[in-house]
XYZ file of C-alpha atoms in Angstrom:
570
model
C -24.782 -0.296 84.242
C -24.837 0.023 80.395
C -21.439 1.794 80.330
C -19.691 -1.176 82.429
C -21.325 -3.649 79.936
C -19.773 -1.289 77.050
C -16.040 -1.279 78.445
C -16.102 -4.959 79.211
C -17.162 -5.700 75.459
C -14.276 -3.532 74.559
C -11.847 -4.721 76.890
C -12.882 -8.583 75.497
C -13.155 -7.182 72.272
C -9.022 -5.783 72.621
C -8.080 -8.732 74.326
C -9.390 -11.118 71.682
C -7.655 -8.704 68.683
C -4.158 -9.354 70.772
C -4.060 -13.465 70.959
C -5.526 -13.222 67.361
C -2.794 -10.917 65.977
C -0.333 -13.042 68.339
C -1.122 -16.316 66.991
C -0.872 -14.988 63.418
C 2.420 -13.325 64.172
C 3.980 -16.804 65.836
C 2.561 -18.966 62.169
C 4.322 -16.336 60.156
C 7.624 -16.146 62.087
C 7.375 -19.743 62.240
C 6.813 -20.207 58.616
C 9.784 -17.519 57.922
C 12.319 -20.056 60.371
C 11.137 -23.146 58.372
C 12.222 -21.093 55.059
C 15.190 -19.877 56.855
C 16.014 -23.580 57.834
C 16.102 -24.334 53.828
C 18.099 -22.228 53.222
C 20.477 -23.097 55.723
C 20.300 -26.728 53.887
C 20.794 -25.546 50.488
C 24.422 -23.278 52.013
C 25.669 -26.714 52.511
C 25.214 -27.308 48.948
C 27.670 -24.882 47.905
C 30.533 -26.317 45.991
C 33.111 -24.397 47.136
C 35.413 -27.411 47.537
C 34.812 -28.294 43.831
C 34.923 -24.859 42.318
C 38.806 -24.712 44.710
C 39.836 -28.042 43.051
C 38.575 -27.100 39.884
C 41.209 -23.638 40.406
C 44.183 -25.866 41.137
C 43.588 -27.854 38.005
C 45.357 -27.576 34.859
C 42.888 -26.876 31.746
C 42.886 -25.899 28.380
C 40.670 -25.400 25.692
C 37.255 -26.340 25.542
C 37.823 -27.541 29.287
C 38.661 -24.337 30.284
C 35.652 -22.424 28.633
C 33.291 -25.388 30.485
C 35.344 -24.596 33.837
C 35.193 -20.693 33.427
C 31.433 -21.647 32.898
C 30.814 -23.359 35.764
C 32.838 -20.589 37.885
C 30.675 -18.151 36.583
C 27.449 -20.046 37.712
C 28.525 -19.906 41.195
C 29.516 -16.665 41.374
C 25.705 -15.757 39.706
C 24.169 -18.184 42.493
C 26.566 -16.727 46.117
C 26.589 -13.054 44.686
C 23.108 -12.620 43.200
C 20.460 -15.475 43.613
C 21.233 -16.385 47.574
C 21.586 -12.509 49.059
C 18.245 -12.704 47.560
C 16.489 -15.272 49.350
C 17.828 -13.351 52.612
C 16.886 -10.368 51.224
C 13.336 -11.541 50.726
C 13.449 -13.406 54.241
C 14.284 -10.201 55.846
C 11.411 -8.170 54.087
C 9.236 -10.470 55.268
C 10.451 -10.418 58.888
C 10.037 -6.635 58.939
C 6.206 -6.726 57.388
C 4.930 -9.562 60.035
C 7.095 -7.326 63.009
C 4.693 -4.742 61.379
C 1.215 -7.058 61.152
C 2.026 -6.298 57.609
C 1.071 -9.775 57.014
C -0.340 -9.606 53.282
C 2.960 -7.910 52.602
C 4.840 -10.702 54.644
C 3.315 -13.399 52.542
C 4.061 -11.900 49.246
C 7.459 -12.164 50.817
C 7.434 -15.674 51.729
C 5.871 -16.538 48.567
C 8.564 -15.405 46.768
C 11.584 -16.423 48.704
C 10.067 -19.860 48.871
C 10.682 -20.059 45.132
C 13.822 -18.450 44.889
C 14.980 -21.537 47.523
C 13.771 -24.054 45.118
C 15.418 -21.754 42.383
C 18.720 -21.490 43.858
C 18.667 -25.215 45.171
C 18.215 -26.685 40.997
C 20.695 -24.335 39.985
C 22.748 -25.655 43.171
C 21.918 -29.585 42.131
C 22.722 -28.538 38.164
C 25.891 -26.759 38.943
C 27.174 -29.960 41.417
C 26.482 -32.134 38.544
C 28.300 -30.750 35.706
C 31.000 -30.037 38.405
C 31.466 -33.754 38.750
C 31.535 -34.343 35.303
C 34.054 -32.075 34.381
C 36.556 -33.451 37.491
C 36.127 -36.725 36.385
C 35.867 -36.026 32.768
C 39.633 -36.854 32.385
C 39.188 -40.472 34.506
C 35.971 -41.608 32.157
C 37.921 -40.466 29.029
C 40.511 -42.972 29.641
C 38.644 -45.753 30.596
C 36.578 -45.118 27.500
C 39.461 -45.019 24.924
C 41.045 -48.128 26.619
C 37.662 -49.760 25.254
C 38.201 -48.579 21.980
C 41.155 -49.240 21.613
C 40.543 -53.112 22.844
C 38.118 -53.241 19.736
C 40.421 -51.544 17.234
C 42.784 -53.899 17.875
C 40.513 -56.746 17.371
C 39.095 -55.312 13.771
C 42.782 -55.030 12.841
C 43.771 -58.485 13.509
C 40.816 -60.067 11.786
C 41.232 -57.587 8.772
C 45.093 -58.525 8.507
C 43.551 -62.087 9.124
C 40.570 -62.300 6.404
C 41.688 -59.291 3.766
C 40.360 -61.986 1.527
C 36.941 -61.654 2.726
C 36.354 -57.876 2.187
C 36.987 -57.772 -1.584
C 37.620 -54.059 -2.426
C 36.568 -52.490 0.699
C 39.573 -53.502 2.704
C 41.779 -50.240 1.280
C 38.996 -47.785 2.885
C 38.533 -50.392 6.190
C 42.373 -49.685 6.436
C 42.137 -45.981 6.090
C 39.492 -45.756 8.470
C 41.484 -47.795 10.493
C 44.720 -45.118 9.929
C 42.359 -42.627 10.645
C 41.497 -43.981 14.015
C 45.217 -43.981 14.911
C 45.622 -40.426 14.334
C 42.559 -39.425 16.568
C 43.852 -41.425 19.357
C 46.757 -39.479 18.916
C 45.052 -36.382 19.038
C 43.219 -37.770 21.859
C 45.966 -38.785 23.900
C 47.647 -34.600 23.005
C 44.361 -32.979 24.110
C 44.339 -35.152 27.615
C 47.707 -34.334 28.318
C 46.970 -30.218 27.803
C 43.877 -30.629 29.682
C 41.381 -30.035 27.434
C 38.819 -32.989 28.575
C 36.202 -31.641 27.061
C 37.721 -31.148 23.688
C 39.241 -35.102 24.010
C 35.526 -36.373 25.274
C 33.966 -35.046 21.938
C 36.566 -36.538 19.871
C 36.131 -39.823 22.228
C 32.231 -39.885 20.682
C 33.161 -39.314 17.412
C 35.749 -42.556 17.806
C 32.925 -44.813 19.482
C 31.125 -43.917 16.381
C 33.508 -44.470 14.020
C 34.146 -47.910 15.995
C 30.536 -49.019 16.295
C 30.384 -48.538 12.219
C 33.532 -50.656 11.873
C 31.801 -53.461 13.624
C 29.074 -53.203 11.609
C 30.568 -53.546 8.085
C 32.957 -56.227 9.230
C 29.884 -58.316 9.598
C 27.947 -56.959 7.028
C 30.528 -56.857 4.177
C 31.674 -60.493 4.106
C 27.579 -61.794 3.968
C 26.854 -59.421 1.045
C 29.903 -60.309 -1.030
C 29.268 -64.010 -0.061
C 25.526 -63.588 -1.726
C 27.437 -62.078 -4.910
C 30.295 -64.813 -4.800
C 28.658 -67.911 -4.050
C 24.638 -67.057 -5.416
C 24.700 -64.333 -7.774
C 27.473 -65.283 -9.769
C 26.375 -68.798 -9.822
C 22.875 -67.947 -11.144
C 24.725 -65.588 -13.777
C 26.843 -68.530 -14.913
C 23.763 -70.708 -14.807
C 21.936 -68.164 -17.150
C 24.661 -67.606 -19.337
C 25.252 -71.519 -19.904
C 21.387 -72.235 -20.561
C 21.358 -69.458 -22.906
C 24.117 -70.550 -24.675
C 22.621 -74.331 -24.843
C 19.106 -72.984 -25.751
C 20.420 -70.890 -28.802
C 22.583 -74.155 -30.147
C 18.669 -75.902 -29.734
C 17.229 -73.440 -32.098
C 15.770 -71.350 -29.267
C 15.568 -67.436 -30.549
C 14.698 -64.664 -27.678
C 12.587 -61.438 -28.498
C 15.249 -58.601 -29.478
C 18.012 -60.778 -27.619
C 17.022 -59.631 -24.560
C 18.571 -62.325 -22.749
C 22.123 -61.109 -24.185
C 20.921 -57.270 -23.166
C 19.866 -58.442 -19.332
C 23.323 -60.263 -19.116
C 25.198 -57.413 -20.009
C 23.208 -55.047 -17.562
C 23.455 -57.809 -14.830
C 27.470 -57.237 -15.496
C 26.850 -52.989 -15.016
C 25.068 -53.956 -12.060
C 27.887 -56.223 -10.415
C 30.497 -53.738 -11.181
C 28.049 -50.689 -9.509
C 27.382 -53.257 -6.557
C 31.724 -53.927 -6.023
C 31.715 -49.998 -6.348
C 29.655 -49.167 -3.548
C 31.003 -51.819 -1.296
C 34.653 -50.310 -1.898
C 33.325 -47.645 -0.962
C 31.929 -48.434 2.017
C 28.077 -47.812 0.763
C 26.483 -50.888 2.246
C 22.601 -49.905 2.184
C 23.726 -48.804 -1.509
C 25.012 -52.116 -2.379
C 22.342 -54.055 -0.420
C 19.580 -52.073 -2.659
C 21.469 -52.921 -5.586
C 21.713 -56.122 -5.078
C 17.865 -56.554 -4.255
C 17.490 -55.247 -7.886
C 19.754 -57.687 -9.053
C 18.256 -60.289 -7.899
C 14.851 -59.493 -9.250
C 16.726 -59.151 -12.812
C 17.608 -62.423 -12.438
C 14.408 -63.758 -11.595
C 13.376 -61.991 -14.629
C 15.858 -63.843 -16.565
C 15.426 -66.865 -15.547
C 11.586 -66.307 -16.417
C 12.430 -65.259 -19.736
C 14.352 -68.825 -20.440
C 11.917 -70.713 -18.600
C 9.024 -69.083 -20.611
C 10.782 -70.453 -23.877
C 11.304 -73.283 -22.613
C 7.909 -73.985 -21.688
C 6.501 -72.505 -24.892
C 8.691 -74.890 -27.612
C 6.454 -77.849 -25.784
C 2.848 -75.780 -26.356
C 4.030 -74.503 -29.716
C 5.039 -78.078 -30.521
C 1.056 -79.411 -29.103
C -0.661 -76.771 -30.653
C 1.106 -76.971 -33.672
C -0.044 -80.721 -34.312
C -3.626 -79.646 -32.870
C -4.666 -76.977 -35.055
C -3.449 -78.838 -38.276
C -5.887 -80.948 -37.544
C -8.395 -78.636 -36.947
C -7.828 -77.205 -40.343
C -8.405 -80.388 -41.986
C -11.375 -80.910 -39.818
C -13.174 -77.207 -40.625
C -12.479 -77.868 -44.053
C -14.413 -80.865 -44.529
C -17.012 -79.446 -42.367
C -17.529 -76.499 -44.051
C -17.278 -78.464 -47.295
C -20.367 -80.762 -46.296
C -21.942 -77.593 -45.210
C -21.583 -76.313 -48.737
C -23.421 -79.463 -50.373
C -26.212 -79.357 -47.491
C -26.765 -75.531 -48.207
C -27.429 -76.599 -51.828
C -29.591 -78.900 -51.320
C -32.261 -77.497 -49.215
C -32.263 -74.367 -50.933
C -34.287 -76.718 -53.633
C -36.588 -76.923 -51.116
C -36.308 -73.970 -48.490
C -36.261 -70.456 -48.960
C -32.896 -70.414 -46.790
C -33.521 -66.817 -44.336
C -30.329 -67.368 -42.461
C -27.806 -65.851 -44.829
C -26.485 -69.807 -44.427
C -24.471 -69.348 -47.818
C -22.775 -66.069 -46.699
C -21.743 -67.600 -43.397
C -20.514 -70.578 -44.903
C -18.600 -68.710 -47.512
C -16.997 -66.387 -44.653
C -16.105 -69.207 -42.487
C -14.097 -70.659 -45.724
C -12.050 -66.956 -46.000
C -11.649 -67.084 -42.169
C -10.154 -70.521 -42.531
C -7.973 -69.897 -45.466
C -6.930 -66.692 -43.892
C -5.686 -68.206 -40.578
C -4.322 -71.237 -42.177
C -1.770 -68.719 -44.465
C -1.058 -67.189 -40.817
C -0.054 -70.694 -39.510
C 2.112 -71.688 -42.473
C 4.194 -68.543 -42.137
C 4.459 -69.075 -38.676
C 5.157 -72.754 -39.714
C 8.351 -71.484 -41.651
C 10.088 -68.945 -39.425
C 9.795 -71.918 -36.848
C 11.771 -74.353 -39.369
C 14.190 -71.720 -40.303
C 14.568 -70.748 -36.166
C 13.688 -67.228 -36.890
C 11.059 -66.724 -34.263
C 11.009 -66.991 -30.614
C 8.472 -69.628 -29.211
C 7.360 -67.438 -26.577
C 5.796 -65.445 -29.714
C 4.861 -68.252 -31.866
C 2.317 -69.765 -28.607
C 0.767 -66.668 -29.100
C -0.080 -66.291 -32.414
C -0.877 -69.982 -32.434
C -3.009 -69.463 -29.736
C -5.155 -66.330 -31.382
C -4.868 -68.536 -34.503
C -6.803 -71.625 -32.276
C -9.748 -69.232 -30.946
C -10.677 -67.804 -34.596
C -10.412 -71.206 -35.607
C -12.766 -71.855 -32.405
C -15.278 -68.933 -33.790
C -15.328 -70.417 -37.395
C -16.456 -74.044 -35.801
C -19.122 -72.062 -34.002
C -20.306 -70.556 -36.963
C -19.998 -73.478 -39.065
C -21.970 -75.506 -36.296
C -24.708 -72.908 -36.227
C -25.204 -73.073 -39.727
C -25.489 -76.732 -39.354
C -27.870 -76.262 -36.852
C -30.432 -73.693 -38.838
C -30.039 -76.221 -41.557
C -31.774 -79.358 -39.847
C -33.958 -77.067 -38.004
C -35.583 -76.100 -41.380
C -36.566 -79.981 -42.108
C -37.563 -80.246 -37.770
C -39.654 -77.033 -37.661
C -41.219 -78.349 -41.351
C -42.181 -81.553 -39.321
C -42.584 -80.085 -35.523
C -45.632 -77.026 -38.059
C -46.815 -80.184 -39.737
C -48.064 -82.271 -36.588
C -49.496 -79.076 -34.596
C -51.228 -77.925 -38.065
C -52.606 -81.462 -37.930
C -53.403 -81.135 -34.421
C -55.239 -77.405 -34.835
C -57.346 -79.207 -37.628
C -58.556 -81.890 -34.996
C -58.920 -79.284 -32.768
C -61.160 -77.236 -34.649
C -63.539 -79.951 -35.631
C -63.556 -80.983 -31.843
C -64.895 -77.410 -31.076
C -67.649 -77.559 -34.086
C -68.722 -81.111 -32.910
C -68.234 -80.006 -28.877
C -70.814 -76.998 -29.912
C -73.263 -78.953 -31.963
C -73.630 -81.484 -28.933
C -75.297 -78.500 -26.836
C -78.157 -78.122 -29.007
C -77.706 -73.839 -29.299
C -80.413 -72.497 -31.575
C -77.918 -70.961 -32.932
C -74.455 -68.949 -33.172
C -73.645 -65.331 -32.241
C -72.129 -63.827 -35.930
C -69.052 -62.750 -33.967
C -67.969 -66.064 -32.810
C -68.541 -67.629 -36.320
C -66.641 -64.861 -38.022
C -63.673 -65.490 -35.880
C -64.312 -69.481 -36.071
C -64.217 -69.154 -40.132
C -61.561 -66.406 -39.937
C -59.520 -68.898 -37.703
C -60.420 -71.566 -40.248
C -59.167 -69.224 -43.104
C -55.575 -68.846 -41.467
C -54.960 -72.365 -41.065
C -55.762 -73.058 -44.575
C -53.697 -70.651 -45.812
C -50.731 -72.182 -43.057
C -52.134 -75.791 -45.168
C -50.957 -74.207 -48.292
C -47.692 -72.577 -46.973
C -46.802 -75.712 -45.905
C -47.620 -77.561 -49.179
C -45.296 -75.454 -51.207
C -43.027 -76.996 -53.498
C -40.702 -74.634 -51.822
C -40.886 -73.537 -48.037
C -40.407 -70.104 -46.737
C -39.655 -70.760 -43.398
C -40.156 -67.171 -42.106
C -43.910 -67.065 -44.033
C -44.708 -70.010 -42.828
C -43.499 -69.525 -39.026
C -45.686 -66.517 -39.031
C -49.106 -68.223 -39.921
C -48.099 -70.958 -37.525
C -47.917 -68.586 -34.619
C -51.224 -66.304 -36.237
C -52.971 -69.471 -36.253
C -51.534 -71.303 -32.755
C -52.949 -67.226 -31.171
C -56.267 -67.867 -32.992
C -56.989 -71.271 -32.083
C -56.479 -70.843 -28.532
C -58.126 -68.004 -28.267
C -61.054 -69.924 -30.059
C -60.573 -72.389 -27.627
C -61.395 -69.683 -25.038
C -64.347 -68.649 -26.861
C -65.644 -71.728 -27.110
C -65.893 -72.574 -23.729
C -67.409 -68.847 -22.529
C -70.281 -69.082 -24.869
C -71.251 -73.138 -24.187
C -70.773 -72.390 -20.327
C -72.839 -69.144 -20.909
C -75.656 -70.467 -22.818
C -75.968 -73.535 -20.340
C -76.039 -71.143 -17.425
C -78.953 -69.549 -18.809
C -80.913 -72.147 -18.844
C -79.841 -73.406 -15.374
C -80.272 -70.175 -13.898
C -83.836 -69.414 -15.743
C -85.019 -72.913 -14.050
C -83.790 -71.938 -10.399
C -84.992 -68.487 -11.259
C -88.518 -69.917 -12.018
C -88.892 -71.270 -8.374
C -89.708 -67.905 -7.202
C -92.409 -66.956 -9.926
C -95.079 -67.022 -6.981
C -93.384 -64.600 -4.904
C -92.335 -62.483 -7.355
C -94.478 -61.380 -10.886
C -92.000 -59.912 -12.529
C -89.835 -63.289 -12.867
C -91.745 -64.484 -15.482
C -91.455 -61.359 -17.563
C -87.280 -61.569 -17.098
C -87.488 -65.591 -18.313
C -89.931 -64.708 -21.151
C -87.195 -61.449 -22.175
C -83.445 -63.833 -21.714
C -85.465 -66.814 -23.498
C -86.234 -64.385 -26.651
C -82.738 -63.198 -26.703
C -81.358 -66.729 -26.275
C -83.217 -68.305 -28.777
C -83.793 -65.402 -31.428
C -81.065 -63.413 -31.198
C -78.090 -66.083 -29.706
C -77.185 -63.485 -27.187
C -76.334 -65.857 -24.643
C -74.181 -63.284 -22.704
C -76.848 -60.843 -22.164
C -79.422 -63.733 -21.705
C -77.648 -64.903 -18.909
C -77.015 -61.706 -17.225
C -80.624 -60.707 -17.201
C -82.038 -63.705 -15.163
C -78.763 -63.644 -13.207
C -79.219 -60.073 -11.724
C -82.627 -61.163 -11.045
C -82.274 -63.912 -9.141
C -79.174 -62.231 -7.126
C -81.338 -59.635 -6.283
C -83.997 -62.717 -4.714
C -82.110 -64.827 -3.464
C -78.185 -63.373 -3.241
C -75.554 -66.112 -3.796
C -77.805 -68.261 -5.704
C -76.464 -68.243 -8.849
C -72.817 -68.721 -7.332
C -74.292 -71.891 -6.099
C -75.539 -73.115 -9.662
C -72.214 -72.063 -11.260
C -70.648 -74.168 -9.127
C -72.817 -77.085 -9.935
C -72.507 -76.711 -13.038
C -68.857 -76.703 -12.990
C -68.223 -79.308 -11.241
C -70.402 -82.037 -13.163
C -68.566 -80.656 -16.338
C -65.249 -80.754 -15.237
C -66.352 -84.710 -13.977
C -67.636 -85.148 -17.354
C-alpha cells in the first residue's frame, strides 16, 4: 500500500515538473516572438531607398564626406549591429529549447537592448539622411531670403548715405562682401557640396542679421551726437565765452580743458562708428554725456556762486563793523569791573584774541575783495573762503558774547550771593529763636560748635562780599561752604528739637506702666539725668524708647506719629 502511495506522488510529482517547465518554455518562446516581431519593425526602417538615392546623387566636398558618413553608418548598423540582435535571438532560442532559461534571459535581456540600440541609430541615421537630400532645396529657399533683405539694406543705404556718417564705406564693403559669398554660394551648390554652401548660408544670415541691426542703430546714435551732443557743446562753448566777457574766471580753465577733451571724445566716438564698433561708440558716448553734465555743473556752479559771493560779500562787511564795536564795548566793560572784580575768566585775553581773529579774517576778506575787482579769482572759490571767513567770524561773536555774558554775571551772582547771604542770616536766627522756644536745658557742645562754626563761615562770606574788590571765585566758594552748612544745620536742628520732645513724650507714655513694671521708673529717672544734665537727648530718647517697645511694641511708633502730625499742623 505504501509503495502505490510512493509512485503516485512521483508520478504527480513528474507530471506537475512537465506543465511547469511547459508553461515556462511557451512565456519564453513567446517573449523571444514578441522581440523577434521588433525586429521585424525596425527592418522596415532601413533606408535603403535613401542610402540608393543618396548613390545616384552628385556630391562634392563637405557633402560628400557627410554622405560617405552616413553610408558608413548603415553599413555599421546591416553588417554588425542587426546580425546581432538575431544572433542573440537565436542564442536564446537554443537555451529555452534547452530549459536553459537563466541563460535564455540573459539572452533576451540583451537583444532587447540591442533592438532599442539599433532602432535610435536607425531613427538618427533617417534623420540626417533627410537633411542631407534636402539640404540643397532648404539652401535655396534660405538664400532667396537673404538675398530679399540685402537688397532692401542696399536700396535704403544708396537712399540715406547721408544718415550713416562715416560708416557707410564699411556698410558698403560688407555689403561687397556679401556679393562675393553668394557667389561662392551659388559655385558650391552647383558642385554639390550642400554642406559646404549651408555653412556659408549661416555665416550670411549672420552677417545679414548684423546689417539690420546697425542700420537701425547707427542713424539713432549719430542723431544723439548731431542734434543733442553737439548742441549742448555749442551751448557750453557760447556760455563760456559770455561768462568770461562777465568777468567770470574758472579754476585752472578747466572749462577750456573739458571742451577740448569733449572734441577727443567726438572724434573717438565718429571712429568707432566708421568702424562699425557700435557698443564702443554707445559707451563712449555715455561718457560723454556725463562730461557734459559735468560741464554744465561747472558753469552753473559759477554762476550760482557770483550771486552768494555777491550776498555774503555785503553780509560779512557788516559783520566786521558789527564785531568791532562789540568787541570795542567789551574792552571798556572789561575795564571797568576789573575796578571792582577780580576778573577769573581770562575776559581780557579773550577779548584781545577775538580782536586778532577779527583783524586776521578781515585782511583775508580784503584780499579776496581785490582779486574779485581785478577778476582774478573764480567765484566758485571765493564762496568758499567767504564762507570759512563767515563761521570764524561766527566763533569770534560766540566768544565775544560769552565774555559779555561772564561780565554781567559777575554784578548778578554779586546780587543773586547777596540776597541768599541775607536769607542764611534770617535763617540762622530763625533756628536760635525756633530752639529757644522748646525750653532745652541746654545744648549738646557738638551742635553748638557746628552752629558757631556755621556762623563763622557766613561771616567770613559777609566780609568777602564787602570787599572793595570781589573775587568771584573766593567768594563763590564760601557761598556754597556756607549754603552745605546751613542746610545741614537745618537738618540738625530739627533731629535734636524732635529728639528732645520725643523724650519727654515717650517718658510720659512710658510712665503709664510704672505699676506693672519696677524697673520703669529707674529708666525715666536714668534718660531724665542725661536729658537734663548732660543734653544727650539722643541717648535719652533711646533708653525709654527700647523700654517701652519692649512693653508695649509699636507704642512709641504711635507717639511719633502724634507728634508729627500736630507739628507739621503747627
Amino acid at each position: 500500500m505504501t509503495l502505490k502511495i510512493v509512485v503516485i506522488v512521483l508520478v504527480l510529482l513528474i507530471v506537475a515538473l512537465y506543465i511547469a517547465t511547459y508553461i515556462i518554455r511557451k512565456k519564453y518562446y513567446r517573449t523571444i516572438d514578441e522581440l523577434d516581431a521588433k525586429k521585424a519593425k525596425i527592418m522596415k526602417e532601413f533606408p535603403i531607398e535613401k542610402i540608393q538615392s543618396i548613390n545616384h546623387k552628385s556630391m562634392t566636398g563637405q557633402s560628400q564626406e557627410t554622405a560617405e558618413e552616413l553610408k558608413a553608418e548603415w553599413d555599421r548598423i546591416e553588417t554588425k549591429e542587426f546580425p546581432m540582435v538575431e544572433s542573440l535571438l537565436f542564442e536564446a532560442e537554443q537555451a529555452t529549447d534547452r530549459y536553459r532559461f537563466k541563460k535564455s534571459g540573459t539572452e533576451q535581456e540583451a537583444a532587447e537592448g540591442k533592438i532599442r540600440e539599433v532602432g535610435d541609430a536607425l531613427k538618427t541615421l533617417n534623420l540626417s539622411l533627410d537633411e542631407l537630400m534636402k539640404r540643397e532645396e532648404d539652401n535655396l529657399k534660405k538664400i532667396e531670403n537673404i538675398k530679399k533683405r540685402y537688397h532692401t539694406i542696399r536700396k535704403e543705404l544708396l537712399a540715406k548715405s547721408f544718415s550713416f556718417g562715416r560708416a557707410v564705406d564699411a556698410l558698403e564693403e560688407n555689403l561687397g562682401t556679401m556679393e562675393h559669398d553668394f557667389s561662392v554660394f551659388s559655385n558650391l551648390t552647383a558642385e554639390g557640396d550642400h554642406e559646404e554652401a549651408n555653412q556659408l548660408l549661416r555665416q550670411l544670415e549672420e552677417t545679414i542679421d548684423n546689417m539690420e541691426t546697425l542700420m537701425e542703430e547707427i542713424p539713432e546714435l549719430l542723431t544723439v551726437i548731431d542734434d543733442e551732443i553737439s548742441e549742448q557743446v555749442q551751448e557750453i562753448e557760447g556760455g563760456y565765452q559770455s561768462l568770461k566777457d562777465e568777468g567770470y574766471v574758472f579754476p585752472d580753465d578747466s572749462i577750456k580743458e573739458d571742451l577740448a577733451q569733449v572734441y577727443v571724445k567726438l572724434e573717438s566716438i565718429s571712429t568707432h562708428i566708421g568702424a562699425l564698433e557700435v557698443s564702443h561708440a554707445r559707451s563712449e558716448i555715455s561718457s560723454l554725456e556725463e562730461k557734459i553734465d559735468q560741464t554744465y555743473d561747472k558753469l552753473e556752479l559759477e554762476i550760482e556762486s557770483r550771486e552768494e559771493v555777491k550776498e555774503l560779500t555785503d553780509q560779512i562787511r557788516k559783520i566786521f563793523h558789527y564785531l568791532k564795536e562789540q568787541n570795542r564795548k567789551l574792552f571798556i566793560e572789561i575795564d571797568r569791573l576789573s575796578q571792582s572784580y577780580v576778573l577769573n575768566h581770562e575776559e581780557a585775553e579773550k577779548s584781545d584774541q577775538s580782536q586778532r581773529m577779527i583783524e586776521t579774517e578781515e585782511s583775508k576778506y580784503m584780499k579776496i575783495a581785490e582779486l574779485l575787482a581785478e577778476d582774478r579769482l573764480p567765484f566758485s572759490e571765493a564762496s568758499q573762503q567767504l564762507n570759512h571767513i563767515f563761521d570764524q567770524l561766527e566763533t569770534v561773536n560766540d566768544q565775544i558774547q560769552a565774555v559779555s555774558q561772564n561780565l554781567k554775571d559777575y554784578r548778578n551772582s554779586e546780587l543773586e550771593i547777596k540776597a541768599d547771604l541775607e536769607e542764611m542770616e534770617n535763617a540762622m536766627r530763625e533756628m536760635k529763636r525756633y530752639v529757644e522756644s522748646k525750653h532745652l536745658p541746654g545744648l549738646p557742645g557738638s551742635y553748638l560748635d557746628f552752629f558757631f562754626y556755621t556762623t563763622d563761615h557766613i561771616e567770613q562770606l559777609s566780609q568777602s562780599i564787602a570787599a572793595p574788590k570781589l573775587d568771584m571765585k573766593e567768594v563763590f566758594r564760601l557761598h556754597e561752604m556756607c549754603e552745605d552748612d546751613v542746610e545741614q544745620l537745618a537738618k540738625d536742628t530739627d533731629e535734636l528739637v524732635d529728639q528732645a520732645v520725643l523724650s519727654e513724650l515717650v517718658s510720659q507714655r512710658l510712665y503709664r506702666h510704672k505699676t506693672e513694671h519696677s524697673e520703669v521708673l529707674e529708666t525715666i529717672k536714668y534718660s531724665r539725668n542725661l536729658f537734663s544734665e548732660e543734653y544727650d537727648y539722643e541717648t535719652s530718647l533711646k533708653m525709654v524708647r527700647e523700654k517701652l517697645e519692649a512693653i508695649e511694641p509699636g507704642a512709641f511708633q504711635e507717639v511719633k506719629d502724634q507728634y508729627l502730625k500736630e507739628k507739621n499742623f503747627n
